Coordinates of C-alpha atoms and ligand atoms in Angstrom, one line a residue:
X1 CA -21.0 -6.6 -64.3
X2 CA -18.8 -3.9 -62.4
X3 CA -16.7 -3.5 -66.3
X4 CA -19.8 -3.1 -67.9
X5 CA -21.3 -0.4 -65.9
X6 CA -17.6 1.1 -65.6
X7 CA -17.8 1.4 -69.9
X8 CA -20.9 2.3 -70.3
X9 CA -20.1 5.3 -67.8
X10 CA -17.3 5.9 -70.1
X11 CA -19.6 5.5 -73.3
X12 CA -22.2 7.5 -71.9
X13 CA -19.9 10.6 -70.6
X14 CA -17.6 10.5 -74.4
X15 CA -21.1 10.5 -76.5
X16 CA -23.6 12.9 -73.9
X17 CA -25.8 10.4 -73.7
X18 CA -27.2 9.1 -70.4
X19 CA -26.4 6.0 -69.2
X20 CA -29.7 4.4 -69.8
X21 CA -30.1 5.3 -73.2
X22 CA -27.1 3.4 -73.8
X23 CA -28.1 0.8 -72.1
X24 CA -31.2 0.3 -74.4
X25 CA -29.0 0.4 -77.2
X26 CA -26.7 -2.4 -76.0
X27 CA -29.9 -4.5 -75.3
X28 CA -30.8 -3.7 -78.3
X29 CA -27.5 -4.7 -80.3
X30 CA -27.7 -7.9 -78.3
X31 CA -31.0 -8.7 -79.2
X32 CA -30.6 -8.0 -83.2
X33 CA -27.4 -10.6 -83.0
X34 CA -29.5 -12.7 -81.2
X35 CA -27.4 -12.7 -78.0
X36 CA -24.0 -14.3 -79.3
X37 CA -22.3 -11.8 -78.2
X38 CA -21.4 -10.3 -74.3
X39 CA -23.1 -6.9 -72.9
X40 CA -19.2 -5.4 -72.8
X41 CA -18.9 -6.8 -76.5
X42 CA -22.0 -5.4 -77.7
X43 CA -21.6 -1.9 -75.8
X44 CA -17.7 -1.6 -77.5
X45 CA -20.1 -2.0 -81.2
X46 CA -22.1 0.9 -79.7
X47 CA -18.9 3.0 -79.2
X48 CA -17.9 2.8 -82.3
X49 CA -21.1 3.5 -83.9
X50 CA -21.2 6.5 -81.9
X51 CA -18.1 7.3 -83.3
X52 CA -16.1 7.0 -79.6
X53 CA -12.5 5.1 -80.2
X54 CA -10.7 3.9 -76.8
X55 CA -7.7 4.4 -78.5
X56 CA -4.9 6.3 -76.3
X57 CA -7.2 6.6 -73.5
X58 CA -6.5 5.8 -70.0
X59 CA -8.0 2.6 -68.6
X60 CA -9.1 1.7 -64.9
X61 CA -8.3 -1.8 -65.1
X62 CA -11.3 -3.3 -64.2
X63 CA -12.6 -1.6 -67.1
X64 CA -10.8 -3.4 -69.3
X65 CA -11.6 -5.8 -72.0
X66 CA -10.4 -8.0 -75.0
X67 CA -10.0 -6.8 -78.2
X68 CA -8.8 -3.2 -77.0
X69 CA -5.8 -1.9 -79.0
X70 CA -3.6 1.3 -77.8
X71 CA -4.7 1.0 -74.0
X72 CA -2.8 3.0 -71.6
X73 CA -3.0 1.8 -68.4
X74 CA -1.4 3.4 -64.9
X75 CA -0.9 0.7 -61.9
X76 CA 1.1 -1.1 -59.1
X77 CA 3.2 -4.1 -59.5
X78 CA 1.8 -6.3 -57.6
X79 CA 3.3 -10.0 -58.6
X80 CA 5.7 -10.7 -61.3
X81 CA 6.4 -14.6 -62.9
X82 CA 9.7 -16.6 -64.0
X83 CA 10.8 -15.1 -66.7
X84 CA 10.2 -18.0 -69.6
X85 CA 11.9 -18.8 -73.3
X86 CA 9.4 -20.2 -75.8
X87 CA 10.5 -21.6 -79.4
X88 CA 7.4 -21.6 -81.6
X89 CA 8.3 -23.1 -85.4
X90 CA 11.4 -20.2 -86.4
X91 CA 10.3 -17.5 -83.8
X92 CA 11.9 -17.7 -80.4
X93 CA 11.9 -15.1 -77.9
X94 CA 11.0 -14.6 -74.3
X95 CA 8.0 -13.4 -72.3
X96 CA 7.3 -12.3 -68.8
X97 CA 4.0 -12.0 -66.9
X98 CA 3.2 -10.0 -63.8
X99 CA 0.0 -8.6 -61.9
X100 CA -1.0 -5.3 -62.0
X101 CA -3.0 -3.6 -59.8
X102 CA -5.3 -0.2 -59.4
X103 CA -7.7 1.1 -57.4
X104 CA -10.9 -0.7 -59.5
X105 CA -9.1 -4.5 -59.8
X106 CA -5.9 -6.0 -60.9
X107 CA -4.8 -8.1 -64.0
X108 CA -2.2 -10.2 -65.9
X109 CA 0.5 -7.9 -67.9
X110 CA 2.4 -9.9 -70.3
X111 CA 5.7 -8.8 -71.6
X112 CA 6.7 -10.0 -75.1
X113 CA 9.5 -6.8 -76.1
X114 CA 12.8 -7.6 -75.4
X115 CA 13.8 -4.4 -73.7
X116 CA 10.4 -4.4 -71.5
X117 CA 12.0 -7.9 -70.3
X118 CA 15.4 -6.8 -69.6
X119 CA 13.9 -3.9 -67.7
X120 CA 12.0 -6.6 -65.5
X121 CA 15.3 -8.4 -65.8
X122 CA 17.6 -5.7 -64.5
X123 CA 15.1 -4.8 -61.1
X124 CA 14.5 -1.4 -63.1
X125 CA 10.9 -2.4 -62.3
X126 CA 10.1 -4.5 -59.7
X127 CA 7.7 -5.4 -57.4
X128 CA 5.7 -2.3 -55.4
X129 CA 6.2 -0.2 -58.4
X130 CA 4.1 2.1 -60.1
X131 CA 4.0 1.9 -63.9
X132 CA 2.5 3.4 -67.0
X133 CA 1.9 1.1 -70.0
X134 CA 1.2 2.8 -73.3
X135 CA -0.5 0.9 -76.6
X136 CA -1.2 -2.3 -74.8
X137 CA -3.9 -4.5 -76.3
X138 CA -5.9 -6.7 -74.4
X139 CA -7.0 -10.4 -74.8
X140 CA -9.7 -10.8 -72.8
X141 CA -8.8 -8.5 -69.4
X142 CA -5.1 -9.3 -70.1
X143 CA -2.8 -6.6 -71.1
X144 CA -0.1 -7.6 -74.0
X145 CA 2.7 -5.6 -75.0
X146 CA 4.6 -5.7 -77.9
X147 CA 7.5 -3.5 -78.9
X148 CA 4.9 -0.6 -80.4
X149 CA 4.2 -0.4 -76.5
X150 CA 5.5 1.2 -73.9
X151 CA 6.4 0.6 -70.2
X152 CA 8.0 3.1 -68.1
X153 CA 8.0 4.0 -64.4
X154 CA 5.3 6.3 -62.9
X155 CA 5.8 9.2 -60.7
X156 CA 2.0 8.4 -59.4
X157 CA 1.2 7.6 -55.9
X158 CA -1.1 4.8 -55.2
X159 CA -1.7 3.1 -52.1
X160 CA -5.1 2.0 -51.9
X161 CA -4.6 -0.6 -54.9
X162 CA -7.2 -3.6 -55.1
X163 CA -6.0 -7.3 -55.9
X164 CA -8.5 -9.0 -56.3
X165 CA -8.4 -9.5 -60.1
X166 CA -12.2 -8.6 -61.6
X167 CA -13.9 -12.2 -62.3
X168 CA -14.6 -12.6 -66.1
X169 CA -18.5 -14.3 -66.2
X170 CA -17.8 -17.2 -68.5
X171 CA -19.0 -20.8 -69.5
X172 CA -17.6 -24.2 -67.8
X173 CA -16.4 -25.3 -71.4
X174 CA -14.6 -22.5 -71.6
X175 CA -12.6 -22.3 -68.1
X176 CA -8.8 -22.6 -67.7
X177 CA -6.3 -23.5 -65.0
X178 CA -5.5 -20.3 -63.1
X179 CA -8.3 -17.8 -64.6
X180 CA -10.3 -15.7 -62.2
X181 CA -14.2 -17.0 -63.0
X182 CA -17.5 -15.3 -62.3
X183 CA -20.2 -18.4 -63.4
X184 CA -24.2 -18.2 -63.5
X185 CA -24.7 -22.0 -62.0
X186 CA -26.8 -24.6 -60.4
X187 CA -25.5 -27.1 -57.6
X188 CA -26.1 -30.6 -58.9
X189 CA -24.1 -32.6 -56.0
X190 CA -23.3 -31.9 -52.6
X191 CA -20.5 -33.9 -50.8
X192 CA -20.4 -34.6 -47.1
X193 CA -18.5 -31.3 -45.1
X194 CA -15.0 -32.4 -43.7
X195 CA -13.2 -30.6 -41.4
X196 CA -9.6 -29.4 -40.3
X197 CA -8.4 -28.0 -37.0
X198 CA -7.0 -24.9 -37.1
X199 CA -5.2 -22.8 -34.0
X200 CA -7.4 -19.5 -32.6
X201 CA -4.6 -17.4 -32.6
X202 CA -2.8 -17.6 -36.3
X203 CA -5.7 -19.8 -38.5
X204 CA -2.9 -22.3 -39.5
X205 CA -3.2 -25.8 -39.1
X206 CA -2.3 -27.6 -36.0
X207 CA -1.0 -30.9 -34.9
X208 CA -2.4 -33.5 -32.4
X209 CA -0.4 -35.5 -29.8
X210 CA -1.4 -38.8 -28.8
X211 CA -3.3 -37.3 -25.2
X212 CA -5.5 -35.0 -27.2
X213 CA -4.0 -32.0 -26.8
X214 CA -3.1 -29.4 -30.0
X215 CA -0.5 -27.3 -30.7
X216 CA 0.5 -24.9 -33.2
X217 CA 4.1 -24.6 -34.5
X218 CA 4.1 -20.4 -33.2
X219 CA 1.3 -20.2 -30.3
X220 CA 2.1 -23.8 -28.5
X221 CA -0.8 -25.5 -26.4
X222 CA -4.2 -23.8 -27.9
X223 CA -7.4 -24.5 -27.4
X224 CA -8.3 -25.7 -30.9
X225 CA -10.6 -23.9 -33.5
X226 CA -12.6 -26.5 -36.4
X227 CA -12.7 -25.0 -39.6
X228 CA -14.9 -26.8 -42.8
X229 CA -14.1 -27.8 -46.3
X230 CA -17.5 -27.8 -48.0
X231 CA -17.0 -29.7 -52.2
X232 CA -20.2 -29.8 -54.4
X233 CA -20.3 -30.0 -58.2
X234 CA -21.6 -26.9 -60.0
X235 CA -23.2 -27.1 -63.2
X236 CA -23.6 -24.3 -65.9
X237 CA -25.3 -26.2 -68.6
X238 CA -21.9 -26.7 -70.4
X239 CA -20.2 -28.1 -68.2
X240 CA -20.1 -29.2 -64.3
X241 CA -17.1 -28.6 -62.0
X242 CA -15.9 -29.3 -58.5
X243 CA -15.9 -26.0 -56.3
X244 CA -13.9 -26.3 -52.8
X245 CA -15.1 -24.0 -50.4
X246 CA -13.6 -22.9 -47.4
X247 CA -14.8 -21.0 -43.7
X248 CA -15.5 -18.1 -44.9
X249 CA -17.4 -18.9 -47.7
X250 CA -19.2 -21.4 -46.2
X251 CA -20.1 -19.1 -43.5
X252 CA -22.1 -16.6 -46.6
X253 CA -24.2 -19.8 -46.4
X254 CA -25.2 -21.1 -43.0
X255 CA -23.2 -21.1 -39.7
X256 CA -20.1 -23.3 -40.1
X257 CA -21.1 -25.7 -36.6
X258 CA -23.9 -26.3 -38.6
X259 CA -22.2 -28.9 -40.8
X260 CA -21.2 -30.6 -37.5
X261 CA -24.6 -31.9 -37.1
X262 CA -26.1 -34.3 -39.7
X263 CA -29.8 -33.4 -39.5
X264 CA -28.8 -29.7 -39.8
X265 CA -26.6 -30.7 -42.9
X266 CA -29.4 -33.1 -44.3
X267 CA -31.7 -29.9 -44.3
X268 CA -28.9 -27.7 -46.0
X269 CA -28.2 -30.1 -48.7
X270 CA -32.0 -30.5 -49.4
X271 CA -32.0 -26.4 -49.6
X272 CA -28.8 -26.1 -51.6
X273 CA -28.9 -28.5 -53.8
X274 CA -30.8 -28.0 -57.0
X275 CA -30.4 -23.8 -56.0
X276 CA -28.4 -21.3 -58.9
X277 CA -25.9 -19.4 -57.7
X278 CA -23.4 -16.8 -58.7
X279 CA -19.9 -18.6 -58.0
X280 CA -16.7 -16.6 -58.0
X281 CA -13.1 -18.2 -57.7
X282 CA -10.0 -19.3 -58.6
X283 CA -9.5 -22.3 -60.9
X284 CA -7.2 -24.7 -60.1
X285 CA -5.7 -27.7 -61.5
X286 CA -6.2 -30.7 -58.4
X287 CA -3.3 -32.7 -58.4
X288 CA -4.5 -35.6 -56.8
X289 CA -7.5 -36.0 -59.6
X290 CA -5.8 -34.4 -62.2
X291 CA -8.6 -32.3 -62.9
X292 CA -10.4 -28.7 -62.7
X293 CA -11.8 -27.0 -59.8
X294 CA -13.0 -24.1 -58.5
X295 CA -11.7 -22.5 -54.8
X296 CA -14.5 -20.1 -54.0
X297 CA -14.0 -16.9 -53.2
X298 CA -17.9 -15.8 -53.6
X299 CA -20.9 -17.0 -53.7
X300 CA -24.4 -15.3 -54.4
X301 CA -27.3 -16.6 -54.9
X302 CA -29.0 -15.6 -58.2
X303 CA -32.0 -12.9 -57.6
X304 CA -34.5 -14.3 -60.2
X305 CA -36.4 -10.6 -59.3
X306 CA -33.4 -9.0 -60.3
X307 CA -33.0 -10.4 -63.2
X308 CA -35.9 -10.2 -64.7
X309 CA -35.5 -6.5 -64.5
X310 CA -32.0 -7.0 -66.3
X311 CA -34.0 -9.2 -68.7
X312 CA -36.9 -6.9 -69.0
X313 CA -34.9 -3.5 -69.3
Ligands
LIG401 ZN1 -0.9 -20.2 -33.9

């Protein structure tokens, strides 16, 4: 929801409107196309009927969206990917992805120019950088540049950069291996909590000798720390999924020791199951099943009081 407040700020400010007026308007969009289409979707409509183009305007990149065209974007490089070849039928080229990061969220940059890749190529832009993209367009929150854009190195200073890449809310059907996913859910299965010991000091993993006694690979001898691993099934009414969810997490939900004893985890199924959360998380391919799941990185449950003010404004 944080990009669709962030554009209807922008809206609002380009067309002197107030926020809430615009608001009403995108309900109102919605609502005449019968909801097929997203808020962010039906507030770009209402920028263009109000006469506002994006075009060649700076973009915080949480703000972004697909379907953008001529986006110029300033942020830090925060990751950047192998360098891969593709052959599709007589076109073959290259391409190159990296994360880029500002102060609202980060996202996926993908190269497909020639010179933009040699300039990845060469270290004339590497990691830690800041850069200025010019005519990007976006697929979903991804920024793609051809050669009409541009990518050169910025003389801006930024060091309070954010990245955690802004969760897209989307369906089960519609989830991929490696996307960033916000989805509206309800817990349908609830697996029994395992657990892993971990060392105080450094939170990695440690080993057990035969007497009982743990050590980690850095801190020795340490008095070891249990840590859960809480899998349930989530289901959006399109799909279900597996969702792993580690200590901190689980913590957002009940005190971890908890799931040590059964009566207190009998209780917490009963209470969590059958419950609709917001989920938030990386998607991952699991190896060992060859299927897709979810490692949480959020988890909130959904306010029906809340929304029925979204539902009602
Ligand atoms: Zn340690």
């Amino acid at each position: 929801m944080q990009n669709y407040e962030l554009l209807i700020d922008r809206i609002s400010k380009a067309a002197g409107l107030e926020k809430d007026d615009i608001d009403r308007r995108v309900e109102a969009k919605k609502a005449k196309l019968s909801g097929l289409i997203s808020k962010e979707g039906a507030a770009q409509i209402i920028a263009a009927e109000l006469g506002i183009s994006f075009e060649n305007d700076d973009f915080k990149i949480a703000e972004l969206m697909g379907g953008l065209r001529k986006v110029n974007v300033v942020g830090k490089v925060m990751n950047i990917f192998p360098i891969h070849s593709f052959e599709k039928g007589d076109r073959k080229g290259r391409v190159v992805n990296f994360i880029l990061a500002d102060d609202s969220g980060s996202t996926r940059v993908v190269l497909w120019d020639e010179n933009h890749i040699k300039m990845i190529e060469d270290k004339i832009i590497g990691v830690g950088d800041v850069i200025e993209i010019k005519n990007g367009s976006t697929r979903d929150s991804e920024i793609h540049l051809s050669s009409f854009g541009e990518l050169r190195k910025s003389d801006v200073v930024m060091d309070d950069v954010k990245n955690a890449p802004a969760a897209s809310e989307i369906f089960l059907k519609d989830v991929r291996q490696g996307m960033i996913v916000k989805i509206r859910g309800v817990v349908v299965q609830v697996f029994q909590p395992r657990f892993y010991s971990v060392c105080p000091v450094c939170n990695k993993k440690v080993v057990s000798s035969d007497d009982g006694v743990f050590s980690c690979a850095e801190h020795g001898v340490v008095e070891k720390k249990d840590k859960a691993i809480l899998n349930f099934v989530l289901d959006d009414g399109t799909d279900s999924i597996r969702v792993v969810m580690f200590s901190d997490q689980i913590k957002l939900l009940l005190p971890e020791e908890d799931l040590k004893e059964e009566s207190k985890v009998t209780e917490f199924r009963d209470d969590f199951l059958g419950t609709e959360f917001y989920l938030t998380g990386r998607v991952n391919r699991n190896q060992l099943f060859n299927n897709l799941e979810i490692v949480a990185n959020g988890i909130e449950k959904v306010d029906p009081e809340s929304l029925i003010s979204v539902l009602n404004a």
